[in-house]
XYZ file of N, CA and C in Angstrom:
498
model
N 5.625 8.994 -16.382
C 5.374 7.800 -15.573
C 6.006 7.989 -14.200
N 5.249 7.672 -13.173
C 5.748 7.830 -11.816
C 6.806 6.774 -11.490
N 7.585 7.064 -10.475
C 8.634 6.195 -9.979
C 8.000 5.198 -9.008
N 8.181 3.909 -9.238
C 7.519 2.885 -8.430
C 8.549 2.095 -7.634
N 8.217 1.819 -6.374
C 9.037 0.928 -5.560
C 8.111 -0.013 -4.806
N 8.624 -1.193 -4.472
C 7.823 -2.199 -3.772
C 8.562 -2.696 -2.539
N 7.811 -2.879 -1.463
C 8.291 -3.549 -0.257
C 7.419 -4.791 -0.102
N 8.042 -5.977 -0.127
C 7.245 -7.193 -0.018
C 8.004 -8.233 0.797
N 7.313 -9.305 1.148
C 7.944 -10.427 1.831
C 7.145 -10.875 3.033
N 7.598 -11.989 3.621
C 6.887 -12.550 4.767
C 7.321 -11.919 6.082
N 8.321 -11.070 6.042
C 8.807 -10.436 7.266
C 7.981 -9.234 7.661
N 8.151 -8.851 8.910
C 7.472 -7.654 9.401
C 8.234 -6.418 8.954
N 7.529 -5.288 8.909
C 8.214 -4.026 8.668
C 8.014 -3.396 7.309
N 7.190 -3.994 6.462
C 6.975 -3.409 5.133
C 6.271 -2.059 5.244
N 5.203 -2.035 6.002
C 4.479 -0.778 6.199
C 5.343 0.205 6.974
N 6.059 -0.286 7.971
C 6.931 0.589 8.763
C 8.016 1.213 7.890
N 8.565 0.442 6.959
C 9.582 0.983 6.049
C 8.981 2.066 5.161
N 7.794 1.817 4.643
C 7.126 2.809 3.800
C 6.795 4.064 4.606
N 6.317 3.882 5.840
C 5.998 5.027 6.698
C 7.252 5.806 7.074
N 8.325 5.091 7.373
C 9.583 5.764 7.698
C 10.063 6.623 6.545
N 9.968 6.087 5.348
C 10.340 6.850 4.158
C 9.427 8.065 4.006
N 8.130 7.856 4.242
C 7.162 8.954 4.124
C 7.467 10.074 5.109
N 7.762 9.723 6.343
C 8.061 10.733 7.362
C 9.333 11.493 6.995
N 10.352 10.774 6.553
C 11.606 11.419 6.150
C 11.370 12.401 5.012
N 10.621 11.981 4.015
C 10.374 12.849 2.863
C 9.443 14.008 3.217
N 8.465 13.764 4.081
C 7.573 14.843 4.520
C 8.366 15.902 5.280
N 9.348 15.470 6.059
C 10.200 16.421 6.784
C 10.997 17.296 5.821
N 11.194 16.804 4.615
C 11.921 17.552 3.577
C 10.978 18.324 2.664
N 9.689 18.342 3.009
C 8.740 19.147 2.251
C 7.820 18.397 1.315
N 7.944 17.078 1.230
C 7.084 16.304 0.331
C 5.699 16.114 0.946
N 4.707 15.989 0.081
C 3.357 15.653 0.539
C 3.124 14.165 0.268
N 2.476 13.500 1.221
C 2.306 12.048 1.159
C 0.843 11.691 1.386
N 0.360 10.753 0.589
C -0.959 10.164 0.816
C -0.762 8.663 0.967
N -1.387 8.102 2.000
C -1.332 6.664 2.252
C -2.748 6.120 2.125
N -2.893 5.075 1.304
C -4.179 4.390 1.179
C -3.954 2.947 1.606
N -4.693 2.513 2.624
C -4.534 1.164 3.155
C -5.569 0.206 2.595
N -5.121 -1.016 2.341
C -5.985 -2.080 1.829
C -5.786 -3.342 2.672
N -6.829 -4.148 2.785
C -6.804 -5.505 3.337
C -6.464 -5.648 4.811
N -5.805 -4.715 5.416
C -5.414 -4.874 6.811
C -6.606 -4.705 7.736
N -6.499 -5.361 8.886
C -7.499 -5.189 9.927
C -7.462 -3.740 10.388
N -8.615 -3.171 10.573
C -8.678 -1.771 10.973
C -8.087 -1.606 12.371
N -7.144 -0.706 12.490
C -6.507 -0.404 13.768
C -6.707 1.080 14.020
N -7.827 1.417 14.650
C -8.195 2.817 14.837
C -7.143 3.594 15.618
N -6.491 2.940 16.568
C -5.483 3.612 17.387
C -4.320 4.118 16.525
N -3.807 3.258 15.664
C -2.697 3.648 14.788
C -3.174 4.684 13.775
N -4.329 4.453 13.197
C -4.863 5.383 12.203
C -5.070 6.768 12.811
N -5.630 6.801 14.015
C -5.836 8.084 14.694
C -4.508 8.790 14.941
N -3.492 8.034 15.298
C -2.181 8.638 15.528
C -1.634 9.242 14.234
N -1.771 8.511 13.149
C -1.242 8.996 11.871
C -1.931 10.275 11.414
N -3.178 10.471 11.818
C -3.865 11.705 11.421
C -3.213 12.938 12.044
N -2.408 12.748 13.078
C -1.679 13.876 13.675
C -0.609 14.429 12.737
N -0.241 13.644 11.747
C 0.806 14.060 10.813
C 0.263 14.899 9.659
N -1.056 15.099 9.649
C -1.649 15.925 8.595
C -1.232 17.374 8.786
N -1.109 18.142 7.753
C -1.499 17.887 6.365
C -0.393 17.258 5.517
N 0.821 17.121 6.055
C 1.921 16.593 5.245
C 1.706 15.138 4.847
N 1.168 14.349 5.773
C 0.889 12.938 5.504
C -0.590 12.703 5.783
N -1.312 12.285 4.740
C -2.748 12.024 4.882
C -3.017 10.544 4.651
N -3.857 9.972 5.496
C -4.151 8.539 5.436
C -5.618 8.300 5.115
N -5.849 7.291 4.274
C -7.209 6.923 3.901
C -7.355 5.407 3.955
N -8.523 4.983 4.327
C -8.861 3.567 4.348
C -10.309 3.474 3.905
N -10.572 2.706 2.886
C -11.915 2.636 2.322
C -12.704 1.428 2.822
N -12.024 0.456 3.404
C -12.725 -0.695 3.956
C -13.477 -0.288 5.213
N -14.603 -0.921 5.441
C -15.439 -0.593 6.596
C -15.309 -1.607 7.731
N -14.983 -2.848 7.389
C -14.961 -3.922 8.373
C -13.749 -3.824 9.295
N -13.944 -4.241 10.541
C -12.834 -4.300 11.493
C -12.113 -5.645 11.408
N -12.697 -6.613 10.714
C -12.094 -7.934 10.586
C -11.156 -7.989 9.383
N -10.242 -8.954 9.422
C -9.377 -9.193 8.271
C -10.227 -9.646 7.091
N -9.841 -9.247 5.902
C -10.585 -9.592 4.691
C -10.747 -11.110 4.566
N -9.668 -11.849 4.841
C -9.684 -13.308 4.698
C -10.669 -13.978 5.651
N -10.999 -13.313 6.755
C -11.888 -13.901 7.756
C -13.356 -13.522 7.554
N -13.636 -12.697 6.568
C -15.013 -12.256 6.325
C -15.815 -13.326 5.598
N -17.121 -13.431 5.897
C -17.968 -14.326 5.103
C -18.092 -13.776 3.678
N -18.361 -14.647 2.708
C -18.398 -14.224 1.298
C -19.282 -13.011 1.016
N -20.445 -12.924 1.664
C -21.342 -11.795 1.387
C -20.733 -10.468 1.838
N -19.937 -10.496 2.885
C -19.273 -9.264 3.352
C -18.047 -8.943 2.498
N -17.418 -9.978 1.971
C -16.242 -9.755 1.115
C -16.606 -8.935 -0.115
N -17.771 -9.217 -0.696
C -18.187 -8.486 -1.898
C -18.288 -6.995 -1.624
N -18.840 -6.642 -0.466
C -18.930 -5.227 -0.095
C -17.542 -4.622 0.067
N -16.655 -5.367 0.700
C -15.301 -4.849 0.918
C -14.521 -4.734 -0.388
N -14.768 -5.639 -1.321
C -14.121 -5.526 -2.637
C -14.536 -4.217 -3.296
N -15.818 -3.886 -3.206
C -16.285 -2.609 -3.772
C -15.627 -1.428 -3.059
N -15.494 -1.519 -1.743
C -14.838 -0.452 -0.986
C -13.376 -0.296 -1.405
N -12.692 -1.432 -1.600
C -11.285 -1.375 -2.017
C -11.160 -0.801 -3.426
N -12.100 -1.136 -4.294
C -12.073 -0.562 -5.644
C -12.291 0.946 -5.596
N -13.093 1.413 -4.640
C -13.224 2.860 -4.441
C -11.880 3.459 -4.042
N -11.143 2.743 -3.209
C -9.807 3.191 -2.829
C -8.867 3.258 -4.020
N -8.958 2.274 -4.903
C -8.133 2.280 -6.115
C -8.517 3.439 -7.030
N -9.808 3.709 -7.130
C -10.254 4.849 -7.943
C -9.749 6.164 -7.369
N -9.738 6.264 -6.047
C -9.195 7.471 -5.416
C -7.698 7.586 -5.715
N -6.976 6.466 -5.643
C -5.541 6.475 -5.957
C -5.310 6.949 -7.390
N -6.146 6.486 -8.296
C -6.031 6.894 -9.700
C -6.216 8.403 -9.840
N -7.212 8.930 -9.142
C -7.471 10.374 -9.177
C -6.277 11.147 -8.611
N -5.749 10.683 -7.484
C -4.589 11.325 -6.849
C -3.425 11.398 -7.835
N -3.179 10.301 -8.537
C -2.071 10.260 -9.493
C -2.340 11.145 -10.703
N -3.563 11.124 -11.196
C -3.889 11.908 -12.389
C -3.771 13.404 -12.163
N -4.162 13.867 -10.973
C -4.114 15.313 -10.733
C -2.852 15.741 -9.987
N -1.985 14.787 -9.658
C -0.737 15.119 -8.979
C -0.951 15.677 -7.583
N -1.870 15.068 -6.837
C -2.261 15.585 -5.528
C -1.182 15.444 -4.453
N -0.181 14.607 -4.691
C 0.877 14.426 -3.698
C 2.185 14.097 -4.409
N 3.258 14.097 -3.643
C 4.565 13.709 -4.182
C 4.783 12.208 -4.050
N 4.270 11.636 -2.960
C 4.447 10.211 -2.677
C 3.089 9.609 -2.350
N 2.748 8.523 -3.046
C 1.510 7.790 -2.788
C 1.891 6.391 -2.326
N 1.472 6.037 -1.118
C 1.737 4.702 -0.588
C 0.448 3.898 -0.665
N 0.509 2.777 -1.367
C -0.628 1.862 -1.483
C -0.300 0.649 -0.616
N -0.664 0.748 0.660
C -0.288 -0.253 1.649
C -1.119 -1.523 1.488
N -0.424 -2.641 1.333
C -1.024 -3.967 1.141
C -1.775 -4.115 -0.177
N -1.500 -3.245 -1.144
C -2.174 -3.349 -2.441
C -1.736 -4.608 -3.195
N -0.544 -5.125 -2.896
C -0.104 -6.351 -3.564
C -1.027 -7.521 -3.226
N -1.665 -7.459 -2.062
C -2.638 -8.483 -1.693
C -3.864 -8.478 -2.586
N -4.183 -7.323 -3.167
C -5.321 -7.265 -4.093
C -5.028 -8.076 -5.347
N -3.772 -8.072 -5.773
C -3.371 -8.897 -6.916
C -3.454 -10.364 -6.510
N -2.941 -10.678 -5.331
C -2.946 -12.051 -4.829
C -4.366 -12.604 -4.694
N -5.317 -11.769 -4.299
C -6.720 -12.187 -4.148
C -7.505 -12.107 -5.457
N -6.884 -11.658 -6.539
C -7.568 -11.569 -7.823
C -8.530 -10.397 -7.931
N -8.401 -9.416 -7.048
C -9.276 -8.244 -7.091
C -8.861 -7.317 -8.225
N -7.561 -7.233 -8.469
C -7.021 -6.536 -9.640
C -5.906 -7.398 -10.220
N -5.533 -7.118 -11.453
C -4.441 -7.862 -12.077
C -3.130 -7.103 -11.893
N -2.036 -7.803 -12.126
C -0.720 -7.166 -12.057
C -0.634 -6.023 -13.063
N -1.171 -6.233 -14.259
C -1.144 -5.178 -15.278
C -1.951 -3.959 -14.852
N -3.108 -4.188 -14.219
C -3.918 -3.063 -13.740
C -3.179 -2.269 -12.668
N -2.480 -2.972 -11.782
C -1.719 -2.279 -10.743
C -0.578 -1.475 -11.353
N 0.126 -2.056 -12.310
C 1.216 -1.328 -12.972
C 0.698 -0.113 -13.723
N -0.430 -0.274 -14.388
C -1.024 0.856 -15.112
C -1.387 1.976 -14.140
N -1.991 1.598 -13.022
C -2.353 2.583 -12.006
C -1.104 3.265 -11.445
N -0.156 2.477 -10.981
C 1.036 3.027 -10.328
C 1.879 3.865 -11.279
N 1.847 3.536 -12.541
C 2.641 4.274 -13.517
C 1.941 5.473 -14.116
N 0.718 5.755 -13.674
C -0.061 6.820 -14.308
C 0.216 8.213 -13.752
N 1.050 8.300 -12.737
C 1.366 9.607 -12.166
C 2.435 10.332 -12.962
N 2.654 11.581 -12.583
C 3.693 12.371 -13.229
C 5.066 11.824 -12.849
N 6.063 12.170 -13.647
C 7.395 11.605 -13.472
C 7.995 11.875 -12.097
N 7.697 13.026 -11.510
C 8.276 13.360 -10.201
C 7.613 12.612 -9.042
N 6.466 12.009 -9.287
C 5.731 11.321 -8.222
C 6.318 9.943 -7.946
N 6.242 9.535 -6.685
C 6.672 8.200 -6.292
C 5.464 7.412 -5.810
N 5.403 6.161 -6.209
C 4.349 5.266 -5.748
C 5.035 4.099 -5.051
N 4.616 3.847 -3.819
C 5.168 2.736 -3.048
C 4.051 1.727 -2.841
N 4.313 0.476 -3.215
C 3.345 -0.598 -3.017
C 3.923 -1.572 -1.995
N 3.050 -2.099 -1.130
C 3.505 -3.073 -0.142
C 2.587 -4.286 -0.164
N 3.086 -5.381 0.383
C 2.304 -6.601 0.500
C 3.207 -7.789 0.723
N 2.616 -8.926 1.015
C 3.424 -10.109 1.299
C 3.996 -10.746 0.039
N 3.185 -10.849 -0.999
C 3.632 -11.531 -2.217
C 3.756 -10.539 -3.357
N 4.818 -10.693 -4.124
C 5.028 -9.852 -5.302
C 5.039 -10.748 -6.525
N 4.008 -10.632 -7.322
C 3.855 -11.377 -8.563
C 5.109 -11.197 -9.426
N 5.579 -12.267 -10.041
C 6.796 -12.190 -10.873
C 6.660 -11.168 -11.996
N 5.453 -11.050 -12.552
C 5.227 -10.059 -13.613
C 5.468 -8.650 -13.088
N 5.134 -8.421 -11.829
C 5.378 -7.113 -11.219
C 6.853 -6.948 -10.867
N 7.415 -7.980 -10.280
C 8.805 -7.917 -9.801
C 9.764 -7.528 -10.917
N 9.537 -8.060 -12.089
C 10.446 -7.781 -13.206
C 10.218 -6.394 -13.814
N 9.089 -5.760 -13.489
C 8.766 -4.468 -14.119
C 8.799 -3.277 -13.165
N 9.018 -3.530 -11.879
C 9.130 -2.442 -10.910
C 10.614 -2.149 -10.713
N 11.021 -0.888 -10.898
C 12.444 -0.556 -10.862
C 13.133 -0.724 -9.510
N 12.402 -0.601 -8.416
C 13.008 -0.633 -7.085
C 12.223 -1.617 -6.214
N 12.818 -2.755 -5.876
C 12.116 -3.793 -5.131
C 12.924 -4.163 -3.887
N 12.247 -4.154 -2.739
C 12.866 -4.527 -1.470
C 12.103 -5.706 -0.891
N 12.825 -6.778 -0.549
C 12.189 -7.937 0.073
C 12.548 -7.961 1.553
N 11.532 -8.021 2.395
C 11.731 -8.131 3.833
C 11.354 -9.543 4.241
N 12.282 -10.225 4.876
C 11.976 -11.575 5.314
C 12.453 -11.771 6.740
N 11.780 -12.656 7.424
C 12.132 -12.986 8.790
C 13.159 -14.106 8.748
N 14.320 -13.873 9.338
C 15.367 -14.889 9.392
C 15.356 -15.622 10.728
N 14.973 -14.895 11.771
C 14.961 -15.447 13.113
C 13.803 -14.812 13.879
N 13.017 -15.647 14.538
C 11.880 -15.142 15.306
C 11.764 -15.939 16.597
N 11.617 -15.233 17.700
C 11.500 -15.863 19.016
C 12.642 -16.844 19.275
N 13.839 -16.465 18.838
C 15.018 -17.291 19.075
C 15.152 -18.484 18.158
N 14.244 -18.630 17.215
C 14.268 -19.769 16.298
C 14.556 -19.297 14.883
N 15.423 -20.036 14.193
C 15.671 -19.721 12.791
C 14.414 -20.018 11.980
N 14.159 -19.159 11.004
C 12.996 -19.310 10.140
C 13.501 -19.531 8.723
N 12.939 -20.523 8.055
C 13.363 -20.783 6.672
C 12.476 -20.083 5.699
């Protein structure tokens, strides 16, 4: 079973924390695959990350440039299928041990949107070899997941624009 960690919360920096960890580990010889879900397509950032290949490889299966939540229902169905293709690719990566670290960016949102269940995500994330690490990120972490993931980090905003945030 692979080693799982989660970065979640309403604060900024979840993806940045996962990327920072990926860069540090890649510098030490690890291979990293990042699969992005639900986020608005940012070609500029994605193009930059491709410069880190072959040590860090990035994939995004969604086609739309809009946020998933802002899509009309007929477009959401297509994107759900695209995201499921991304999950199938993640499963393949874990089964064949294609990398040392697999980052599933914003995959926790798939649980929140009912696209996959918490159990399905745990089954997927735990299907890799013992030496593999799986990092999941997202805003909300289901309690069923929180209690079963060995390493959980919550990022929250305490102060923004000079104002305290509750």
